C-alpha positions as MATLAB code, in Angstrom:
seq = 'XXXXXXXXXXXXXXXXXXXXXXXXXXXXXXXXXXXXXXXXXXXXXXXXXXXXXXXXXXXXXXXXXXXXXXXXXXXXXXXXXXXXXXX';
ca = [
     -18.008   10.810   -5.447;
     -20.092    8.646   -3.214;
     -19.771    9.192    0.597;
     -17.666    6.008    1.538;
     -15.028    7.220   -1.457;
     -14.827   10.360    0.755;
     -14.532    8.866    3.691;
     -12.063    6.792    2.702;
      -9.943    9.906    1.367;
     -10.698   11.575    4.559;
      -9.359    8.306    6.445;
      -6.396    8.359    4.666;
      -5.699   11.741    4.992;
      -6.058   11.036    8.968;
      -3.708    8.054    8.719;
      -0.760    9.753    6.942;
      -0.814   12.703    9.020;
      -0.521   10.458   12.019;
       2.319    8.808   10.910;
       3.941   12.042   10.294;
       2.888   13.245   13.578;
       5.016   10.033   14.716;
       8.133   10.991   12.948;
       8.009    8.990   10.184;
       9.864    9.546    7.205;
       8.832    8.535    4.057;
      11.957    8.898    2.187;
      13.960    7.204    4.530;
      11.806    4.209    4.671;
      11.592    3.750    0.600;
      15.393    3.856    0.327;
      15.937   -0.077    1.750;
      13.997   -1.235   -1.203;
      15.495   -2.144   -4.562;
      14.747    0.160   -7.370;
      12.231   -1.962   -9.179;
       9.924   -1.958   -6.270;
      10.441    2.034   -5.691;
       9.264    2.675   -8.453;
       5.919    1.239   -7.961;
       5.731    2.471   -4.242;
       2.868    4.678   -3.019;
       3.421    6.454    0.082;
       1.063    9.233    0.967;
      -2.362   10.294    1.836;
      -4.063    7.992   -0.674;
      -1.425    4.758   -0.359;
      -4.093    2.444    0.625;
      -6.930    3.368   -2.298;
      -5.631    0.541   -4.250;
      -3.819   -2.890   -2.247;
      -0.109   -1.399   -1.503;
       1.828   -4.439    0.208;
       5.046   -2.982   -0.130;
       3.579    0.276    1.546;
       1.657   -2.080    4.307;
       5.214   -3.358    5.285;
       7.122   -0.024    5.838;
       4.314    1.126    7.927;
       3.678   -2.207    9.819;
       7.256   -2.311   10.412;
       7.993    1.161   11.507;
       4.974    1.274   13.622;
       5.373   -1.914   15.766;
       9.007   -0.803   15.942;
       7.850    2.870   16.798;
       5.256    0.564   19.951;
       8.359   -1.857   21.029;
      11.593   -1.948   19.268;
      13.175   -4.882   21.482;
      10.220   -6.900   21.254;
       9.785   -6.286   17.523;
      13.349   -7.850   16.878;
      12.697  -10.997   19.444;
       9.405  -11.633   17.521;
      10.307  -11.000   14.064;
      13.898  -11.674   13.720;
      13.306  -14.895   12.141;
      10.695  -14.319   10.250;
      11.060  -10.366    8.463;
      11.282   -9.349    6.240;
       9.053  -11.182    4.008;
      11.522  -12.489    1.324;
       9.657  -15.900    0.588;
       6.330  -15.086   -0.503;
       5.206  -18.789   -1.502;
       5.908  -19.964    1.892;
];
């Protein structure tokens, strides 16, 4: 393995251990999707190896939540979840 591929593991490692450290709960957050997309879903130390968009939404989600609930639902109550991809 070159020494980015490592550091990349080693990132991710970092990452998920963080957002367990925050209280996150990885089952939890896969059950509001529909079973066609949990199938497919990566959460874990190496979600991000490979482009994960349905993983990059429970975490953006749950950690601007986690920073400011209120102002997460004034901001994106219109607009999220992401249901119209074209537009």
């Amino acid at each position: 393995m070159t020494t980015s591929t490592l550091q990349q593991k080693e990132n991710g490692r970092y990452l998920w251990f963080a957002l367990l450290g925050l209280g996150f709960q990885p089952d939890a957050a896969a059950s509001g999707l529909s079973k066609a997309n949990i199938k497919h879903l990566n959460l874990g130390p190496n979600m991000f190896d490979k482009p994960n968009k349905d993983a990059f939404y429970i975490i953006t989600v749950y950690l601007l939540k986690k920073l400011n609930p209120t102002r997460f639902h004034e901001a994106y109550r219109n607009c999220w979840p992401v249901l119209n991809h074209k537009a």
